PDB file of C-alpha atoms and ligand atoms in Angstrom:
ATOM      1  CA  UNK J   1      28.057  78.802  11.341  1.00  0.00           C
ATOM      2  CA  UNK J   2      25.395  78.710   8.389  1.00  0.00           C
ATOM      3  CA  UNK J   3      24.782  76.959   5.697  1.00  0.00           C
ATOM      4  CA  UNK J   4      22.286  77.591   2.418  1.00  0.00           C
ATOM      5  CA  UNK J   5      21.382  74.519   1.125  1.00  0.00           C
ATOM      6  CA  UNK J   6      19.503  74.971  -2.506  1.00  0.00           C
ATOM      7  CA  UNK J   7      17.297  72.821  -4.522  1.00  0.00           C
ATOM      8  CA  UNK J   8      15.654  73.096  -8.117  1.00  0.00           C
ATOM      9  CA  UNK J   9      11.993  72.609  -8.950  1.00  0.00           C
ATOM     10  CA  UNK J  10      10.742  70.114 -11.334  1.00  0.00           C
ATOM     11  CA  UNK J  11      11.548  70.686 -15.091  1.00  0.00           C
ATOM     12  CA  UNK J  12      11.842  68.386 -18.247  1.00  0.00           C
ATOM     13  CA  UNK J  13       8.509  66.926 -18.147  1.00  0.00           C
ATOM     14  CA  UNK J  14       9.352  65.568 -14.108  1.00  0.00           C
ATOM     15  CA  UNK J  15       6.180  65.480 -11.264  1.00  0.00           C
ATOM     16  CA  UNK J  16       8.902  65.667  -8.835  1.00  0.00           C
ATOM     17  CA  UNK J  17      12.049  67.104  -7.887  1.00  0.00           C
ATOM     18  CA  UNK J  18      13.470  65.502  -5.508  1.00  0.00           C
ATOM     19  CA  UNK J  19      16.014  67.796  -4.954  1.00  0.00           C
ATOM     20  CA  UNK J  20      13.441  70.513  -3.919  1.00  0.00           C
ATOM     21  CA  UNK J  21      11.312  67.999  -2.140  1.00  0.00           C
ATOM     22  CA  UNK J  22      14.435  67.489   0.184  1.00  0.00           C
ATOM     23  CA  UNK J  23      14.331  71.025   1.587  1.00  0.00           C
ATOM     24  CA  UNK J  24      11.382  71.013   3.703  1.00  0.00           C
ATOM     25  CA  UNK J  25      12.590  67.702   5.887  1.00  0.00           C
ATOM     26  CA  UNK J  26      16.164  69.428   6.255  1.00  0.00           C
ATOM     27  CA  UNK J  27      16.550  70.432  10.107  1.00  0.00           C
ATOM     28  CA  UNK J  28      16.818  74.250  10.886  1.00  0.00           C
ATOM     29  CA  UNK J  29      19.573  73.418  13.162  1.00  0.00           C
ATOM     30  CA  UNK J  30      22.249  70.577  13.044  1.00  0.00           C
ATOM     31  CA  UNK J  31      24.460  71.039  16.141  1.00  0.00           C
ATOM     32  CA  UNK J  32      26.178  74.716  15.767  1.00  0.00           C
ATOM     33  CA  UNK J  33      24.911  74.688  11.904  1.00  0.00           C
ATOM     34  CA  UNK J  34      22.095  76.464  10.810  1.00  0.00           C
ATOM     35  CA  UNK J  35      20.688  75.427   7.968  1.00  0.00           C
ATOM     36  CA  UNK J  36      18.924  77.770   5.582  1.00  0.00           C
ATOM     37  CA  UNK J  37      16.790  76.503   2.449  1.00  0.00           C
ATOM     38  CA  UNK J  38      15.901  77.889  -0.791  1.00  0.00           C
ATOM     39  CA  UNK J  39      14.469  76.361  -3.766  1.00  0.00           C
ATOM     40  CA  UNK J  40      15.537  77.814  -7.447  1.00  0.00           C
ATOM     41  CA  UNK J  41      13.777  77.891 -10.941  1.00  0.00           C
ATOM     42  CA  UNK J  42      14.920  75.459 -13.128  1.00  0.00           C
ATOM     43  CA  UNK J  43      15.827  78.873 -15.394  1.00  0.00           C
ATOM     44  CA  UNK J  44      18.780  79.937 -16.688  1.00  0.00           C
ATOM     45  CA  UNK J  45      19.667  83.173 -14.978  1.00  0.00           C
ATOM     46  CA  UNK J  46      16.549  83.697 -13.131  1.00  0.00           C
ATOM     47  CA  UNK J  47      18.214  80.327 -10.970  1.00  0.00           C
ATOM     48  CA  UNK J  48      21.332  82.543 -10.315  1.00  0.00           C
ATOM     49  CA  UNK J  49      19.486  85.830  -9.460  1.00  0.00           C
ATOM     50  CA  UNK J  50      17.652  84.084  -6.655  1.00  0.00           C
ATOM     51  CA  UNK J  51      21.018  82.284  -5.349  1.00  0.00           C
ATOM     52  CA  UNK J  52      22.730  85.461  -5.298  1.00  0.00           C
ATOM     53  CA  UNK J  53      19.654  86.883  -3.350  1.00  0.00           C
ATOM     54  CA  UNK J  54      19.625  84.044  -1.046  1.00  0.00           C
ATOM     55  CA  UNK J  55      23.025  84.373  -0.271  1.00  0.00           C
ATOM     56  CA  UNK J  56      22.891  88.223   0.344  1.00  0.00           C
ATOM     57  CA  UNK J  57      19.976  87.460   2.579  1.00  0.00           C
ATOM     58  CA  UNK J  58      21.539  84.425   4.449  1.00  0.00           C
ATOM     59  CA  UNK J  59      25.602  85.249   4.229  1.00  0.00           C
ATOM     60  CA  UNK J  60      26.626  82.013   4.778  1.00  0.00           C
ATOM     61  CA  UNK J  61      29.753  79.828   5.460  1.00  0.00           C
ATOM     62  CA  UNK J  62      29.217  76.887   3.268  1.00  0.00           C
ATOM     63  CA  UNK J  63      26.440  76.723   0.093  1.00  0.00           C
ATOM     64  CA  UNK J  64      25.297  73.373  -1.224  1.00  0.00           C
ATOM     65  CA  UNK J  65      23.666  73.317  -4.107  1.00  0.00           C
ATOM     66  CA  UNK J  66      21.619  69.906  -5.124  1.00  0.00           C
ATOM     67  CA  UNK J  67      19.808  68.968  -8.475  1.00  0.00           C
ATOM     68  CA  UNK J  68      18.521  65.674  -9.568  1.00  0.00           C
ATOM     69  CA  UNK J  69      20.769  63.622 -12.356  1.00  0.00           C
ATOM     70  CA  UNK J  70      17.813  61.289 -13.537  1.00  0.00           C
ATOM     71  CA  UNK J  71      19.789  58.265 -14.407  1.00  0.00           C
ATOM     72  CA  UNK J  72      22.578  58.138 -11.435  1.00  0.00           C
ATOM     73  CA  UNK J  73      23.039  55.810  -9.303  1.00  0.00           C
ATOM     74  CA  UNK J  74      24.631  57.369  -6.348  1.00  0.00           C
ATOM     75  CA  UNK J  75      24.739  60.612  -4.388  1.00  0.00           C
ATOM     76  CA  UNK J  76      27.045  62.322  -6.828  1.00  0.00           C
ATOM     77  CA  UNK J  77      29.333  65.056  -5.004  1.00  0.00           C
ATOM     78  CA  UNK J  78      30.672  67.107  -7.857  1.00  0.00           C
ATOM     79  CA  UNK J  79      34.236  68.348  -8.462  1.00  0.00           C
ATOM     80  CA  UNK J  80      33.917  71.162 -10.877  1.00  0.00           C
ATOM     81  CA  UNK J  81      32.122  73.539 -11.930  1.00  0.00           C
ATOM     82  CA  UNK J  82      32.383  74.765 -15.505  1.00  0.00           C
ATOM     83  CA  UNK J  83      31.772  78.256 -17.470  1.00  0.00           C
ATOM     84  CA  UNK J  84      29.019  76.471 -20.201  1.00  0.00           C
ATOM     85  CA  UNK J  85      25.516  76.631 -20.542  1.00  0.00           C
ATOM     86  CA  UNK J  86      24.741  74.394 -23.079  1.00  0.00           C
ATOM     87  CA  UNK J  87      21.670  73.158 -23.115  1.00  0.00           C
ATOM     88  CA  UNK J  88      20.520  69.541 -24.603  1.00  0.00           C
ATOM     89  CA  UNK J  89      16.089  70.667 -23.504  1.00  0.00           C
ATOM     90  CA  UNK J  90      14.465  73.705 -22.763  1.00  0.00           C
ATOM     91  CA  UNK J  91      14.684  74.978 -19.291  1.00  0.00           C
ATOM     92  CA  UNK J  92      11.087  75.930 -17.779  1.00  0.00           C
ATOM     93  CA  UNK J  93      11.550  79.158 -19.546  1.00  0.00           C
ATOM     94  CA  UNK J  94      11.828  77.756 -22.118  1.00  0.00           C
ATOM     95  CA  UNK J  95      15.375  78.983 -22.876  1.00  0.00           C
ATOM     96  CA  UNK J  96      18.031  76.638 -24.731  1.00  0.00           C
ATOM     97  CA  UNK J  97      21.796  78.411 -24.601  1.00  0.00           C
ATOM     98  CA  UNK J  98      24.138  76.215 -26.657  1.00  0.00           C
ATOM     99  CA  UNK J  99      27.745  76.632 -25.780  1.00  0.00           C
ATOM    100  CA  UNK J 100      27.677  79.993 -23.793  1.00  0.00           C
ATOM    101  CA  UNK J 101      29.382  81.135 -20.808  1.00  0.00           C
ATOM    102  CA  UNK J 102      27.900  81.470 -17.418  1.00  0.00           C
ATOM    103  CA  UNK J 103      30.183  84.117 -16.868  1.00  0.00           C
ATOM    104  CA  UNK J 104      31.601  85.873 -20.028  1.00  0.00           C
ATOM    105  CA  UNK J 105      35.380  86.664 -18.798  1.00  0.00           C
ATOM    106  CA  UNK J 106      35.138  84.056 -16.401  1.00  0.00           C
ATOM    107  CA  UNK J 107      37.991  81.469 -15.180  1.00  0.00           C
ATOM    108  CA  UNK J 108      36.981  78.327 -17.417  1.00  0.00           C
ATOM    109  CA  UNK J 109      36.177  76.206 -14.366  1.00  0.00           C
ATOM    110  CA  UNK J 110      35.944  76.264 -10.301  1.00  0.00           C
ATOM    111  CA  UNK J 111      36.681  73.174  -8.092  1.00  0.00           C
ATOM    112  CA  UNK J 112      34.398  72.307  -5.185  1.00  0.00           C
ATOM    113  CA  UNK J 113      35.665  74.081  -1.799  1.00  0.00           C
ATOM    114  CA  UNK J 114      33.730  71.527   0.195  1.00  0.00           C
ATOM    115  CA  UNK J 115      35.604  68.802   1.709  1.00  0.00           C
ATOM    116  CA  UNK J 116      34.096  65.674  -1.154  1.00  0.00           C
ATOM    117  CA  UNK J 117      35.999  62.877  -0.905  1.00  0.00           C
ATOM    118  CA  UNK J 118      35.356  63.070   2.892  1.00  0.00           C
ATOM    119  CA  UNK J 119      31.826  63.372   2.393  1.00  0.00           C
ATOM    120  CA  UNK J 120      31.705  60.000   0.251  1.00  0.00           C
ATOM    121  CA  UNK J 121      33.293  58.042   2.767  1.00  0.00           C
ATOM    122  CA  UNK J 122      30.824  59.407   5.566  1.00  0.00           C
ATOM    123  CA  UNK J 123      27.941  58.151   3.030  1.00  0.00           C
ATOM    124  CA  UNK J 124      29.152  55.366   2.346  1.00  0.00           C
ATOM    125  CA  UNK J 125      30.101  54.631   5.960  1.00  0.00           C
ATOM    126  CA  UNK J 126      26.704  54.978   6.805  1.00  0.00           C
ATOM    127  CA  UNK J 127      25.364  52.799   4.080  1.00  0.00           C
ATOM    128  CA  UNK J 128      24.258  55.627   1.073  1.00  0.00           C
ATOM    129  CA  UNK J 129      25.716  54.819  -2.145  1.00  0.00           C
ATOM    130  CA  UNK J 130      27.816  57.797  -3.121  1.00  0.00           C
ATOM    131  CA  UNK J 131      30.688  59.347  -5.035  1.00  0.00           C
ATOM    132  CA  UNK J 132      32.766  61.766  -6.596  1.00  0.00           C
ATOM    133  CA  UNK J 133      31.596  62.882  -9.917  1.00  0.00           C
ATOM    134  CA  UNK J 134      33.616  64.742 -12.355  1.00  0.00           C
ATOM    135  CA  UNK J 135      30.857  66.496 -14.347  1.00  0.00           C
ATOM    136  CA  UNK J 136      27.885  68.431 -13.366  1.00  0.00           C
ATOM    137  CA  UNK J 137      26.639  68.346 -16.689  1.00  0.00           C
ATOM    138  CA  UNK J 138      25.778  71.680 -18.586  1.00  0.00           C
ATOM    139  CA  UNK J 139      22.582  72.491 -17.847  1.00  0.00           C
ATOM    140  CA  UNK J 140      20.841  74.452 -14.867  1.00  0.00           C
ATOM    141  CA  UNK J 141      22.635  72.863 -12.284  1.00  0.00           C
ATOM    142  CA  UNK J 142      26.150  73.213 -13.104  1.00  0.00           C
ATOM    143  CA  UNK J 143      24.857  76.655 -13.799  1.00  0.00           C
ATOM    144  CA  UNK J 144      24.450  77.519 -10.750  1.00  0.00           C
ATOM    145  CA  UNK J 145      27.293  75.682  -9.264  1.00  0.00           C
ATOM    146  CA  UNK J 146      29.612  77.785 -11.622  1.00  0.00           C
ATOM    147  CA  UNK J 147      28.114  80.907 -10.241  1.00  0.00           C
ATOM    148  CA  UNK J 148      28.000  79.966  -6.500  1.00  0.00           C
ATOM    149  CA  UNK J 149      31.492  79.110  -7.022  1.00  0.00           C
ATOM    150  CA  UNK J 150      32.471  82.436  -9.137  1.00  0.00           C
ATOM    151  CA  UNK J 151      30.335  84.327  -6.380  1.00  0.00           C
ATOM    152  CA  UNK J 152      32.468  82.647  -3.285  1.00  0.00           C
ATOM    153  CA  UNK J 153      35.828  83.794  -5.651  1.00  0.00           C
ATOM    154  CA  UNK J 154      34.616  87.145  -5.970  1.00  0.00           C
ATOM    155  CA  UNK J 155      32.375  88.317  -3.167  1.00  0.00           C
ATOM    156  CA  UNK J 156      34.035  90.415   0.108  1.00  0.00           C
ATOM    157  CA  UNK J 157      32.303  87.201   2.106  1.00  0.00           C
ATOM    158  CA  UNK J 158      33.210  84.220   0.618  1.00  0.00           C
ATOM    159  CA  UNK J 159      31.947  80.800   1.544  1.00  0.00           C
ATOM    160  CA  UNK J 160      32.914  77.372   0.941  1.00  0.00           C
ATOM    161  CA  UNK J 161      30.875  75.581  -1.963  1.00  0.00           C
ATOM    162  CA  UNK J 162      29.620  72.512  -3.504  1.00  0.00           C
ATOM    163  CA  UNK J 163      27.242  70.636  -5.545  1.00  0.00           C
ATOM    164  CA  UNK J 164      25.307  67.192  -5.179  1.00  0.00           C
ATOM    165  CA  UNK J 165      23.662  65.681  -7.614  1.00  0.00           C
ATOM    166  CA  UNK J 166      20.822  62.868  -6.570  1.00  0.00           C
ATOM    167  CA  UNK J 167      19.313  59.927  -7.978  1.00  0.00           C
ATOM    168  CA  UNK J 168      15.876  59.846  -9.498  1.00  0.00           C
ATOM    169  CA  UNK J 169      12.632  58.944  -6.285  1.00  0.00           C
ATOM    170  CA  UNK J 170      11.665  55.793  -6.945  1.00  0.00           C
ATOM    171  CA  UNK J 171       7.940  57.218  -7.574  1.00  0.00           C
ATOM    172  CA  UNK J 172       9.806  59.037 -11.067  1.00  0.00           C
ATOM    173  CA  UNK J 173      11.809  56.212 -11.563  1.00  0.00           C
ATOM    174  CA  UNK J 174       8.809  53.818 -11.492  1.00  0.00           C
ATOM    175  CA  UNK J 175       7.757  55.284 -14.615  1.00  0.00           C
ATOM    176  CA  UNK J 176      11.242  55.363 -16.557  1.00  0.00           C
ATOM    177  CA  UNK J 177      12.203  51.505 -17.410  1.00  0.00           C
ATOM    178  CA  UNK J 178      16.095  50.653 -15.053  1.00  0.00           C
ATOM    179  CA  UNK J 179      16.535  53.577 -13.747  1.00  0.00           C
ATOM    180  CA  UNK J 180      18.142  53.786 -10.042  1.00  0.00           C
ATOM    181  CA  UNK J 181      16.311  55.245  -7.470  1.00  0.00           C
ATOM    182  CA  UNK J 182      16.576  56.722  -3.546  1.00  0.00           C
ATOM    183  CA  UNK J 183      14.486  57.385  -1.357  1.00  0.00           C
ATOM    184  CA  UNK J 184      13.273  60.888   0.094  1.00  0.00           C
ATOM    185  CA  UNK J 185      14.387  59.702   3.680  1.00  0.00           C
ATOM    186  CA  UNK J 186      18.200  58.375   2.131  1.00  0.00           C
ATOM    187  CA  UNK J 187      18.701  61.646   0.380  1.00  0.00           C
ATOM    188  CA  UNK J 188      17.512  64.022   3.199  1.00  0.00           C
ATOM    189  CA  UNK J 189      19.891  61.791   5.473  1.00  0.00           C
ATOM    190  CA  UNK J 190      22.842  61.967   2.768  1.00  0.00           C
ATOM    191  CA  UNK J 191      22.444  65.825   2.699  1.00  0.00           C
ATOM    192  CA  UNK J 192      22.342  65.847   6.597  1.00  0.00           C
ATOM    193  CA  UNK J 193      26.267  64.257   6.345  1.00  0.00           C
ATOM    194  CA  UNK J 194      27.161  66.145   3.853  1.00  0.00           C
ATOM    195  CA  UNK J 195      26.517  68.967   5.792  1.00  0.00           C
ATOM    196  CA  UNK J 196      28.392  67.649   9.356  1.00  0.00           C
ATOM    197  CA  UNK J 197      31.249  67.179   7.402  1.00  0.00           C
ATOM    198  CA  UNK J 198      31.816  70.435   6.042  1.00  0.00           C
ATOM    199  CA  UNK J 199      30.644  72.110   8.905  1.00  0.00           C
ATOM    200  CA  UNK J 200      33.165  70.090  10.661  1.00  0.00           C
ATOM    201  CA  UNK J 201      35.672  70.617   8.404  1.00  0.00           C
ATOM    202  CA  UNK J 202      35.127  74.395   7.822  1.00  0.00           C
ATOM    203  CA  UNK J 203      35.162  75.209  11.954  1.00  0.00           C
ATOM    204  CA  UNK J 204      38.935  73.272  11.988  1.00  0.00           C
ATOM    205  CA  UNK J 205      40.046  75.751   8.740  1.00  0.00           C
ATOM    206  CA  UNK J 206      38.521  78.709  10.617  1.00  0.00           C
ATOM    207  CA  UNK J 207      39.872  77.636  13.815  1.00  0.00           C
ATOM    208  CA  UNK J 208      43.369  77.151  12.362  1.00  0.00           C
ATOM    209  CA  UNK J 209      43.237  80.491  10.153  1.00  0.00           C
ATOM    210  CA  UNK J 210      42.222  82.112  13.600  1.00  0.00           C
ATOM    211  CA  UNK J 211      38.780  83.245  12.101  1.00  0.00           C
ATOM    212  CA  UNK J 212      37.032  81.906  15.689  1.00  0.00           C
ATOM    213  CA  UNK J 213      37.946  81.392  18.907  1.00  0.00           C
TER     214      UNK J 213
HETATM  215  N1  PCA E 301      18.782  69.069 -12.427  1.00  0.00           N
HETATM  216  C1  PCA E 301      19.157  69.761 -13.643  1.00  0.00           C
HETATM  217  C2  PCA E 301      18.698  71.184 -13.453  1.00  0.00           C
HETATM  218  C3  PCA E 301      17.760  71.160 -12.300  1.00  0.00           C
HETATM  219  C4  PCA E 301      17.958  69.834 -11.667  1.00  0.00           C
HETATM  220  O1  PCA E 301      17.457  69.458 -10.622  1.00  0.00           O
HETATM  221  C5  PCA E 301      20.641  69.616 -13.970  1.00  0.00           C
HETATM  222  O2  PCA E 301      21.248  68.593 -13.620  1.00  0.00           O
HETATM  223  O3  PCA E 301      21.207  70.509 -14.593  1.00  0.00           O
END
C-alpha cells in the first residue's frame, strides 16, 4: 500500500512551514505503507498541477494533504473540502481569487475518505491535541484538498483522501503574541498515526471489497 503525503512551502510573510518541514523526518516505510513525500507551492493552480503530477507518478492508496492553520490549537483533521478559492492575501504568486471555483462544474463540496474521527482518538490517545475541523478555510490548502478529493472522484485509480491542518512551530509562534504552538517532533509523530490508521483502515475495506488477498 502507498501513501503521498503533501506539504506547502512557506507563504504570507512565514520563515517556516512547518507543514513542509515535516516531510523530510517522515519514514519511507511504516510497516506495509510506503510513504511518498512531496512539497507544493503555496500557488493557486500551480499547487494542484504538481499534486496531480505527484499522484500520476506515485498512484497511491491514500493522499494526505497538510498545511499550517497559524492560530490552531490542535492537529486539525478536516471534514470537507469545498469548491472556493477565495482568497483573504496573496498567494506566493501573488494571485488573490475572490469567490471562484476550484473546479467550475464541480460538486459544491467533498467529504474526507480517510477514516478522521478515528484518527483523533489515536492522537489524542497518544497524548497530541487533535480534532475534527469543519473548515479548511479557502485558501491554498483547501484548494488542494478540493482537488485531491475531485481527482480521487474522478480518476480510473482512486484513492482515499484527507487533509490536516497543523499548529504554528513554536519558533513562528514565538514571534506572533498567544499563539499555540507544536513541535516538529509532535507533528511528524501525529502524521505518523494518522497514517497507521488509514492504512489500517484502508487494508480492512480492501480486504472486505476483495481488492487483496
Ligand atoms: N496553509 C495555507 C496554504 C498553505 C498552508 O500551509 C492554508 O491553510 O490555506
Amino acid at each position: 500500500m502507498r501513501a503521498l503525503v503533501t506539504g506547502f512551502e512557506p507563504f504570507g510573510g512565514d520563515r517556516v512551514n512547518p507543514s513542509g518541514a515535516a516531510l523530510a523526518h517522515l519514514p519511507a516505510r511504516r510497516g506495509d505503507l510506503i510513504v511518498e513525500t512531496r512539497l507544493l507551492p503555496t500557488v493557486f493552480g500551480r499547487a494542484l498541477a504538481a499534486l496531480h503530477e505527484a499522484v500520476a507518478a506515485t498512484t497511491p492508496d491514500i493522499v494526505l494533504g497538510i498545511g499550517l492553520a497559524g492560530g490552531r490549537a490542535e492537529l486539525s483533521l478536516e471534514r470537507v473540502a469545498i469548491n472556493i478559492d477565495d482568497a483573504r492575501i496573496a498567494d506566493n504568486a501573488g494571485n488573490q481569487p475572490i469567490d471562484r471555483p476550484v473546479v467550475a462544474g464541480g460538486p459544491p463540496a467533498y467529504f474526507a475518505t480517510l477514516p478522521i474521527k478515528a484518527a483523533v482518538a489515536e492522537l489524542r490517545r497518544d497524548g497530541l491535541p487533535a480534532a475534527v475541523s469543519n473548515s479548511a478555510g479557502t485558501f491554498v490548502c483547501n484548494h488542494v484538498f478540493y482537488g485531491l478529493m475531485h481527482l480521487a472522484a474522478t480518476a480510473s485509480r482512486p484513492y482515499r483522501g484527507g487533509f490536516l491542518h497543523v499548529p504554528y512551530l513554536p519558533e513562528e509562534a514565538a514571534h506572533q503574541a498567544g499563539a499555540p504552538s507544536m513541535t516538529l517532533a509532535q507533528i511528524v509523530r501525529g502524521i505518523a498515526i494518522i497514517l497507521d490508521v488509514a492504512a489500517a483502515r484502508t487494508a480492512d475495506i480492501a480486504a472486505a471489497e476483495g481488492a487483496i488477498a
